[in-house]
mmCIF file of C-alpha atoms and ligand atoms in Angstrom:
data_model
loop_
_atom_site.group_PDB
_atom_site.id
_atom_site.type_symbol
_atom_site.label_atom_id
_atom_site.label_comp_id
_atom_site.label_asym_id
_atom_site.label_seq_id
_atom_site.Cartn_x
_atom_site.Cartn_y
_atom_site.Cartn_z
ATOM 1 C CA UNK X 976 -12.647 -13.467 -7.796
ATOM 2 C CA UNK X 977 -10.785 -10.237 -7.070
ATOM 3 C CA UNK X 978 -7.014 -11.401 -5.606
ATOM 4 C CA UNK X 979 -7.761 -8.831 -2.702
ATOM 5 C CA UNK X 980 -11.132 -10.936 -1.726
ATOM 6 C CA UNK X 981 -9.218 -14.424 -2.036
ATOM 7 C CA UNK X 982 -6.678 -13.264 0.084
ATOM 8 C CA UNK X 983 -8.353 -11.907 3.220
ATOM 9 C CA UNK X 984 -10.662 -14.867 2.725
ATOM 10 C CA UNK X 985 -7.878 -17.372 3.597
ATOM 11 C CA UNK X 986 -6.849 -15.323 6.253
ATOM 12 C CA UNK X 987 -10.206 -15.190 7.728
ATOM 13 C CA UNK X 988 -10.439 -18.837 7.377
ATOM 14 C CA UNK X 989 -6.333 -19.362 9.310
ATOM 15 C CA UNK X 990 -7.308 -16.220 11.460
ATOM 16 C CA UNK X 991 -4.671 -14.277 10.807
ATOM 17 C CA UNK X 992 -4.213 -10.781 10.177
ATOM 18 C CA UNK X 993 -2.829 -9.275 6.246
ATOM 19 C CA UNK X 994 0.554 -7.614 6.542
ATOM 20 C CA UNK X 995 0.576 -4.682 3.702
ATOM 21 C CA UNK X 996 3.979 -3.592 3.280
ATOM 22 C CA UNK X 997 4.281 -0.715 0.770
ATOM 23 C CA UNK X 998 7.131 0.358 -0.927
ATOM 24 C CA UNK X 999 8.624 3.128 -3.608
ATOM 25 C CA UNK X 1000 8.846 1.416 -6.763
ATOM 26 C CA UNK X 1001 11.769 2.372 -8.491
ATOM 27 C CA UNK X 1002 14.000 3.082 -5.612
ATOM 28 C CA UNK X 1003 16.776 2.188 -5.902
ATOM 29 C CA UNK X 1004 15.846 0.888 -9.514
ATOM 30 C CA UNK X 1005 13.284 -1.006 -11.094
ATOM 31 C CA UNK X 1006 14.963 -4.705 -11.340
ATOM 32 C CA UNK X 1007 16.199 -4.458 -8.087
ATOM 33 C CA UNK X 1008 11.783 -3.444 -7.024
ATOM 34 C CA UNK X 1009 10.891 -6.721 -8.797
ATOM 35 C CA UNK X 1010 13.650 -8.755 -5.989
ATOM 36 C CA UNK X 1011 12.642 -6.857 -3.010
ATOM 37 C CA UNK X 1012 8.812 -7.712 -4.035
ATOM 38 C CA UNK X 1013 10.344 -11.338 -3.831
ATOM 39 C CA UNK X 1014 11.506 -11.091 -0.419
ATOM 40 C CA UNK X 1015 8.749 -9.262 0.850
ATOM 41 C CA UNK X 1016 6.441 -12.457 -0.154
ATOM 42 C CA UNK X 1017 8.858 -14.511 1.158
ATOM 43 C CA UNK X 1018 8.754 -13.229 4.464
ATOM 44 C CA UNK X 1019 4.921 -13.636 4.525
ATOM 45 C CA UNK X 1020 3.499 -10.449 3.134
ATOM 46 C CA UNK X 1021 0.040 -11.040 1.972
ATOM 47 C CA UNK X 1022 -0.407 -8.172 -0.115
ATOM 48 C CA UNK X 1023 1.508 -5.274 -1.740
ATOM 49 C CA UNK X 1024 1.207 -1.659 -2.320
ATOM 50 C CA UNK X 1025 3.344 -0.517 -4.889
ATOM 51 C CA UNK X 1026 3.920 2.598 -4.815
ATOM 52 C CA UNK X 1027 4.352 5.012 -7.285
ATOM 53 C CA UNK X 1028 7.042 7.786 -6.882
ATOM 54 C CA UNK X 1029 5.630 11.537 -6.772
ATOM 55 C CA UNK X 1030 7.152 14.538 -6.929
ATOM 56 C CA UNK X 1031 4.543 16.501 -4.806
ATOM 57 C CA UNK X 1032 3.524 13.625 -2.203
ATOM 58 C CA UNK X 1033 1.820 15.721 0.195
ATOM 59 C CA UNK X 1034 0.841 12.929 2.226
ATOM 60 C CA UNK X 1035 4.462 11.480 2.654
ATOM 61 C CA UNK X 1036 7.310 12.129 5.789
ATOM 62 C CA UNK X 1037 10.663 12.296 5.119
ATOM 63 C CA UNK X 1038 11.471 8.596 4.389
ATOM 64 C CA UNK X 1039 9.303 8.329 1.635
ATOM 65 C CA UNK X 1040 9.647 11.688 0.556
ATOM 66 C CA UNK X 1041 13.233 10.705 0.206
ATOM 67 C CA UNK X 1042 12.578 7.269 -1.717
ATOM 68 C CA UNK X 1043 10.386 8.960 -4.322
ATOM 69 C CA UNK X 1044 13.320 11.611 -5.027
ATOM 70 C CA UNK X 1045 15.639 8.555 -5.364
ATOM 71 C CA UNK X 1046 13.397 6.991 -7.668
ATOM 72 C CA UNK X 1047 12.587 9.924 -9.333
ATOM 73 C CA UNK X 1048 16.387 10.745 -10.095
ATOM 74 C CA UNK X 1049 15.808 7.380 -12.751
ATOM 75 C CA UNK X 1050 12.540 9.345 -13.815
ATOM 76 C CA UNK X 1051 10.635 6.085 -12.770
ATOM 77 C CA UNK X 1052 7.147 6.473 -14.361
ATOM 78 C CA UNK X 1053 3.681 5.057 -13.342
ATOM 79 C CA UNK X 1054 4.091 3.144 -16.515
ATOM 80 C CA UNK X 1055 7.325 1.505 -15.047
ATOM 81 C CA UNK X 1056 5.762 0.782 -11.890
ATOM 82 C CA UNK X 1057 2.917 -1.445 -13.503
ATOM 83 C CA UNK X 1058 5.796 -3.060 -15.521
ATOM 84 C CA UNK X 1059 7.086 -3.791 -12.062
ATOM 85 C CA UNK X 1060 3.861 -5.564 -11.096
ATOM 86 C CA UNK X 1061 3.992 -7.768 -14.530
ATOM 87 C CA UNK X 1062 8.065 -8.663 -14.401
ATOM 88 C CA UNK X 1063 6.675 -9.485 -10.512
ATOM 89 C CA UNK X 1064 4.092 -11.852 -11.542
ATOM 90 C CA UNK X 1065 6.398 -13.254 -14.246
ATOM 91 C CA UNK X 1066 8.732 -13.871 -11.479
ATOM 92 C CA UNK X 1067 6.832 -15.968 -9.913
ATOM 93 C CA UNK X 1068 5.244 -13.887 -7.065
ATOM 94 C CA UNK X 1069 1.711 -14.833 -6.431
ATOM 95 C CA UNK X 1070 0.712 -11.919 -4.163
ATOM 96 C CA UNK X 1071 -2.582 -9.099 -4.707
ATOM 97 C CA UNK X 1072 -0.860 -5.979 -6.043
ATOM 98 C CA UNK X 1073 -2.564 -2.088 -4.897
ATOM 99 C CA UNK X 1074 -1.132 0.229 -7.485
ATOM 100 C CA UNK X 1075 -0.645 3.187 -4.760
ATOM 101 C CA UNK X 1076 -0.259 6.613 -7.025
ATOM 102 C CA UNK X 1077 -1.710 10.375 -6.840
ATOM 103 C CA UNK X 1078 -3.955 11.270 -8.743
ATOM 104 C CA UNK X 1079 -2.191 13.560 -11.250
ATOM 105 C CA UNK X 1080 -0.299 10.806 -12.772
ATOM 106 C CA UNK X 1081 -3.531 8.946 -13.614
ATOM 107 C CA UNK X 1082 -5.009 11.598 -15.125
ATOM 108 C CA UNK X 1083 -1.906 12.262 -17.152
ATOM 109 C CA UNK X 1084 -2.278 7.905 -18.792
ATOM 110 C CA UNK X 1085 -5.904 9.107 -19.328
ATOM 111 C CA UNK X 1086 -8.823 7.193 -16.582
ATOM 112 C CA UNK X 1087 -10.093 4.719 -19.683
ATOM 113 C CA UNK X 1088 -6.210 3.579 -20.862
ATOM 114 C CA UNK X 1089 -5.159 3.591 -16.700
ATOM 115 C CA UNK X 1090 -7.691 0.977 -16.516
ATOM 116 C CA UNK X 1091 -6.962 -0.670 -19.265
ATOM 117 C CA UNK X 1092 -4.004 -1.371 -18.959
ATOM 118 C CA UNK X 1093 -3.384 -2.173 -15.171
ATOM 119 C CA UNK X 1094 -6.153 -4.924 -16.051
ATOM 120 C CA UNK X 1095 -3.561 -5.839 -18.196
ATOM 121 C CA UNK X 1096 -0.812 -5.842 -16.183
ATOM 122 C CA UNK X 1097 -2.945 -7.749 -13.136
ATOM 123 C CA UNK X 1098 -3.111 -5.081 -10.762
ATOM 124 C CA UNK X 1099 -6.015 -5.635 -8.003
ATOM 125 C CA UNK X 1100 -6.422 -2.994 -6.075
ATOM 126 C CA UNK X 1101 -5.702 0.682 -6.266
ATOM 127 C CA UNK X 1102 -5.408 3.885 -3.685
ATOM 128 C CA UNK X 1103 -5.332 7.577 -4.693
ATOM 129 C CA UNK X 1104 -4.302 9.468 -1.276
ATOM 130 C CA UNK X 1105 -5.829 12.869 -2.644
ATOM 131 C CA UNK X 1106 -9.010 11.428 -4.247
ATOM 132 C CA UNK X 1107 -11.767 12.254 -1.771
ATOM 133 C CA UNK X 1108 -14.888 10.073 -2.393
ATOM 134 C CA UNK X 1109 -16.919 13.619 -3.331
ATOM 135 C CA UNK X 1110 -14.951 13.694 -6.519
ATOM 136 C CA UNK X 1111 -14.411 9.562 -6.881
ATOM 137 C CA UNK X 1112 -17.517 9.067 -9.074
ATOM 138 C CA UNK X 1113 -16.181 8.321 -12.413
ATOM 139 C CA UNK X 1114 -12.901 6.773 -11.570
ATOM 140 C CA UNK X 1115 -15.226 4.377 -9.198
ATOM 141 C CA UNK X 1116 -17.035 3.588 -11.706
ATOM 142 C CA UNK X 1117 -14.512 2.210 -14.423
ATOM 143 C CA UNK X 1118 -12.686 0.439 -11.346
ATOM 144 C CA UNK X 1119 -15.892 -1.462 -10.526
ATOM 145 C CA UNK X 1120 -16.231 -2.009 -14.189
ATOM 146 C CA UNK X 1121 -12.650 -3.160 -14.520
ATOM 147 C CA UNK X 1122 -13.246 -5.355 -10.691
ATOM 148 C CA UNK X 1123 -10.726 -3.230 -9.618
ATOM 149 C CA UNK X 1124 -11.258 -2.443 -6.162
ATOM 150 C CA UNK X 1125 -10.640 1.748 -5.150
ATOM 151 C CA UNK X 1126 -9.656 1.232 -1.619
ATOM 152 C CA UNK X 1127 -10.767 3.872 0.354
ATOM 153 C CA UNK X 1128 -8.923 5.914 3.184
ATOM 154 C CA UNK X 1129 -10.645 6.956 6.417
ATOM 155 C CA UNK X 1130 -8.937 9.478 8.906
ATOM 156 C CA UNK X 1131 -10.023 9.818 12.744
ATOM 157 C CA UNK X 1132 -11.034 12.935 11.672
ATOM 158 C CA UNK X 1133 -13.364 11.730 8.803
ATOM 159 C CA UNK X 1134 -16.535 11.483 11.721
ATOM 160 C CA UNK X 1135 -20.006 11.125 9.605
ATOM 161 C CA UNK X 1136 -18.248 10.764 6.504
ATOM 162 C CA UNK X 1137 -16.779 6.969 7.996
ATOM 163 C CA UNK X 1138 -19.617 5.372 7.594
ATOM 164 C CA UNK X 1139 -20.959 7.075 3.369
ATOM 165 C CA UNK X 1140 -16.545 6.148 2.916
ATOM 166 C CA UNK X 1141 -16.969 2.995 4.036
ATOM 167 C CA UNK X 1142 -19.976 1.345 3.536
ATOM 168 C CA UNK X 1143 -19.378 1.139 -0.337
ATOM 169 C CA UNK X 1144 -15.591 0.283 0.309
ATOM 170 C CA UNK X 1145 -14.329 -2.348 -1.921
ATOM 171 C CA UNK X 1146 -11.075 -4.371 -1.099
ATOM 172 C CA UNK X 1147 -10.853 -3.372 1.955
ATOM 173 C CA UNK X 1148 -10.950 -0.194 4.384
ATOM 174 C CA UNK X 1149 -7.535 2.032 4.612
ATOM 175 C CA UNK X 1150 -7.837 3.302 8.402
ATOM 176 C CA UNK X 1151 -5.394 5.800 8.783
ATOM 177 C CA UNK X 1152 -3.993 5.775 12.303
ATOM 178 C CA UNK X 1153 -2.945 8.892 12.989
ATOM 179 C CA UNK X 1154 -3.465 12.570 11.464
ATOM 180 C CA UNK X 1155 -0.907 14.201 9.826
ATOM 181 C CA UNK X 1156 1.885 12.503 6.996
ATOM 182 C CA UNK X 1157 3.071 8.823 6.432
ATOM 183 C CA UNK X 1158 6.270 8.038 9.420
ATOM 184 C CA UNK X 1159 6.942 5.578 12.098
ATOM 185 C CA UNK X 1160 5.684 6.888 15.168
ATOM 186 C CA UNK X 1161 5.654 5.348 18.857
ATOM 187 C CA UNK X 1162 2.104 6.430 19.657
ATOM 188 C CA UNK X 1163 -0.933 6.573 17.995
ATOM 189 C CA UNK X 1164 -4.206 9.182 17.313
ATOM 190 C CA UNK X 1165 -5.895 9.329 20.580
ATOM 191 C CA UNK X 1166 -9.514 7.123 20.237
ATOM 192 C CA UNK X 1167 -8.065 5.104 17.571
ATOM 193 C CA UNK X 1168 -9.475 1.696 18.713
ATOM 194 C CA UNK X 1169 -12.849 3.604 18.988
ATOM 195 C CA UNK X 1170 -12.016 4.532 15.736
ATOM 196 C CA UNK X 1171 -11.395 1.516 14.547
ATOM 197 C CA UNK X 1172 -14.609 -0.056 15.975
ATOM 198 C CA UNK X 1173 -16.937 2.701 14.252
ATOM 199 C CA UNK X 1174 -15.317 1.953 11.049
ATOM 200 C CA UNK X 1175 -16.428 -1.942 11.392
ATOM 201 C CA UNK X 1176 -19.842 -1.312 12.505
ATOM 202 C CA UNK X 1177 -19.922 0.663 9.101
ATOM 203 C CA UNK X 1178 -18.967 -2.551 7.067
ATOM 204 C CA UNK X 1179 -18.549 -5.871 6.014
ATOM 205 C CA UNK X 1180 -15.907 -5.258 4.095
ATOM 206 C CA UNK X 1181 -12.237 -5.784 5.680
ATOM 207 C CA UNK X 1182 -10.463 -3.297 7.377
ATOM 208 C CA UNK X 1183 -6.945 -2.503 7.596
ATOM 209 C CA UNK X 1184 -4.459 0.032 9.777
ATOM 210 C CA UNK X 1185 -1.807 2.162 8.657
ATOM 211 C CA UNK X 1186 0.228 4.722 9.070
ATOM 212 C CA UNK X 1187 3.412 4.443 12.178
ATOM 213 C CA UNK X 1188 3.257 1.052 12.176
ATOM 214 C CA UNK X 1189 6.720 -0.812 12.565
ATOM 215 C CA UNK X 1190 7.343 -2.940 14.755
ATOM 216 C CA UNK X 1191 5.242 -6.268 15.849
ATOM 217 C CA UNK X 1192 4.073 -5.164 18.772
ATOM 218 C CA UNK X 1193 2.304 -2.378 16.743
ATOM 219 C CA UNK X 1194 0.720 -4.945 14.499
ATOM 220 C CA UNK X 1195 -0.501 -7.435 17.868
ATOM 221 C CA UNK X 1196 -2.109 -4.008 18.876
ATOM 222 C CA UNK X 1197 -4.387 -4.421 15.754
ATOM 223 C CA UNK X 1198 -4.403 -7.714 15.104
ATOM 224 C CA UNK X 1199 -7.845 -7.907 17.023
ATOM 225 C CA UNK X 1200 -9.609 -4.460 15.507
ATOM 226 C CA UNK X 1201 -7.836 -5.106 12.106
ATOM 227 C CA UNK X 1202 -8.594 -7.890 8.785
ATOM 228 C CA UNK X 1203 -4.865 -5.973 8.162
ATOM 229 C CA UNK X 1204 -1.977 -3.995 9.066
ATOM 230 C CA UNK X 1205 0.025 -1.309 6.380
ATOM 231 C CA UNK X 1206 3.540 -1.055 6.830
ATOM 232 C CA UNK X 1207 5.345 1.779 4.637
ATOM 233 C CA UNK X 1208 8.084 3.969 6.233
ATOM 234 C CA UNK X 1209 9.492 1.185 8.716
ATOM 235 C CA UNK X 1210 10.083 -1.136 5.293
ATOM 236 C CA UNK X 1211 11.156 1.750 3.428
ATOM 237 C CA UNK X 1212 13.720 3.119 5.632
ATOM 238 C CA UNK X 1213 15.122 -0.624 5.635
ATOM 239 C CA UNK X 1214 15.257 -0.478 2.183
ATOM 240 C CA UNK X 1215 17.170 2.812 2.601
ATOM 241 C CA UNK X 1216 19.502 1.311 5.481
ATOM 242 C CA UNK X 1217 20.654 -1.532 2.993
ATOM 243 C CA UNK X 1218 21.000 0.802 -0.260
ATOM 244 C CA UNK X 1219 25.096 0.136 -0.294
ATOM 245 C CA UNK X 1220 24.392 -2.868 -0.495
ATOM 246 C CA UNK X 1221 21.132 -3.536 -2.968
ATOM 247 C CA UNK X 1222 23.986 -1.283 -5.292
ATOM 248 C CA UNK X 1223 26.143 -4.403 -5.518
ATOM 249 C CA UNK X 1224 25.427 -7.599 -7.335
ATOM 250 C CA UNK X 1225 27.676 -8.984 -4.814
ATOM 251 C CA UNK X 1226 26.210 -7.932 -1.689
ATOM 252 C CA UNK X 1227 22.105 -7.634 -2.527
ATOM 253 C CA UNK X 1228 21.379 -10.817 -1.453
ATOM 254 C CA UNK X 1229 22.590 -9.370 1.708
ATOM 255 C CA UNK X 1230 20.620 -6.467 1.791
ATOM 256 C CA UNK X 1231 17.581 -8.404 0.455
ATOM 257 C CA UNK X 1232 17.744 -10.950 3.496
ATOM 258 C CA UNK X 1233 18.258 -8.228 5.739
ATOM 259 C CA UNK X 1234 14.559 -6.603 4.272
ATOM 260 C CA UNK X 1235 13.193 -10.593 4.615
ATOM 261 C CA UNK X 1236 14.221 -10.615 8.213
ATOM 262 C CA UNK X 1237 12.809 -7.246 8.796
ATOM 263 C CA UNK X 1238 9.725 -7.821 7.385
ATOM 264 C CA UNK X 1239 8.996 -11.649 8.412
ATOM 265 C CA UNK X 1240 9.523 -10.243 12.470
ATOM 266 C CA UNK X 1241 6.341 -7.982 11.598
ATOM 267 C CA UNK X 1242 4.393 -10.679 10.189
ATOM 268 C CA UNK X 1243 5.501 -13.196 13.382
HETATM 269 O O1 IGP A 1102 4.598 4.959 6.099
HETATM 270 P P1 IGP A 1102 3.657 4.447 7.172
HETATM 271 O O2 IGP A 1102 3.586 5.397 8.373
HETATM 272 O O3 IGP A 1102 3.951 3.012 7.543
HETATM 273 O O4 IGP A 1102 2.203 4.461 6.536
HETATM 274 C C1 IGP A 1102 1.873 3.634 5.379
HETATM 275 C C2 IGP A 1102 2.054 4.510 4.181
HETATM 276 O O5 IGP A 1102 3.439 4.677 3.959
HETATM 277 C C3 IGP A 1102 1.489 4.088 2.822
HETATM 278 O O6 IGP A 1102 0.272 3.414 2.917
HETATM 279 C C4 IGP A 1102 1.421 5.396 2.101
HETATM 280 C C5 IGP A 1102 2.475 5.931 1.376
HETATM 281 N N1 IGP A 1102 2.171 7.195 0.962
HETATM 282 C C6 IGP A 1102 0.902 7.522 1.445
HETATM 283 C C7 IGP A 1102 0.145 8.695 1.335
HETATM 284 C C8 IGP A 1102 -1.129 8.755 1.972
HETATM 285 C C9 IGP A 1102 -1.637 7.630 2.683
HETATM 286 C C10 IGP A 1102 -0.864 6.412 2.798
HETATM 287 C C11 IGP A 1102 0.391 6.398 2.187
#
């Protein structure tokens, strides 16, 4: 069984609600990616999208803009951020990874090798921001192949396409919250729990919320609508607040609590 499909099932079963953080692998570098996935599973994430640093992330506000360039500066590859998952795993973290990446970097590994290898490497999931599901065919096919699930993102804006997105949705359903680029924001898209309903009359498969989310009020909000909340920016900008001291073998234990409290006041 896919990791993905375990996971929300015991959640189902505790009734509880999947916190998603998502983070820029690579920033600040790629050992200190494998401790921060650590903490983020020890402060009760259930899943993890690692993302994949881009130098044209459309999609992205500032703070993750300004992660990828970070990461980027150590010309962190999509090849180093599936090592991540593996040194991850080899650690000892048990936790579904989504490999989060544009598309142009997959197409640069090649679709047959991508798969491949993040088989390999025990990847679960996967989400390509600027695939739309009009051009998805072939990649959807080798994921299905591989039991890969190609999680799917629906906007507010998405109307009669919600329901052709995601009624073959594997994994689960990416609802984005609100239009316009990733960034924690105090309000939401207007409609968004009618949204969020349409989207689960569409499927059986779980649903999950992102985009603004960052605090745990935010995530009680969805908790009801939701099989899952994404958390990106908010985690990211920690990250970014504790860089001094991640830099220091002295003082990242310090700056990796301070992501573990963070995180673990989301999950509650
Ligand atoms: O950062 P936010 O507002 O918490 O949203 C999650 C988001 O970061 C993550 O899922 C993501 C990062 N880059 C993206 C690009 C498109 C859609 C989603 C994403």
């Amino acid at each position: 069984m896919n990791l993905i499909d375990a996971a929300f099932e015991q959640l189902r079963n505790k009734g509880e609600t999947a916190l998603i953080p998502f983070l820029t692998i690579g920033d600040p570098d790629l050992a200190t990616s494998v401790e921060i996935i650590q903490a983020l599973e020890e402060a009760g994430a259930d899943m993890i999208e690692l993302g994949v640093p881009y130098s044209d992330p459309l999609a992205d506000g500032p703070v993750i803009q300004r992660a990828s360039e970070r990461a980027l500066k150590n010309k962190v590859s999509i090849v180093d951020c599936i090592q991540v998952a593996e040194s991850a795993r080899q650690a000892g973290v048990k936790l579904p990874f989504i490999l989060f990446t544009y598309y142009n970097p997959v197409l640069q590994f090649g679709l047959k090798p991508f798969f491949a290898h993040i088989v390999e490497k025990g990847i679960s999931g996967l989400i390509i921001p600027d695939l739309p599901i009009e051009e998805d065919a072939e990649v959807r096919q080798l994921a299905e192949s591989a039991d890969i699930h190609l999680i799917p993102l629906v906007a507010p804006t998405s109307n009669d396409r919600v329901t052709r997105i995601a009624s073959n949705a594997r994994g689960f359903v990416y609802c984005v919250s609100s239009l316009g680029v990733t960034g924690v924001r105090t309000d939401f898209h207007q409609g968004i729990e009618d949204f969020l309903s349409t989207v689960r009359k569409a499927t059986n498969t779980p649903i999950a919320v992102g985009f603004g989310i960052s605090s745990r009020e935010h995530v009680e909000r969805f908790a009801g609508q939701c099989d899952g909340v994404i958390v990106g920016s908010a985690i990211v900008r920690k990250i970014e607040e504790v860089l001094p001291l991640l830099l220091s073998e002295s003082t990242k234990p310090e700056g990796l609590a301070q992501i573990r409290t963070f995180v673990s006041g989301l999950k509650g």
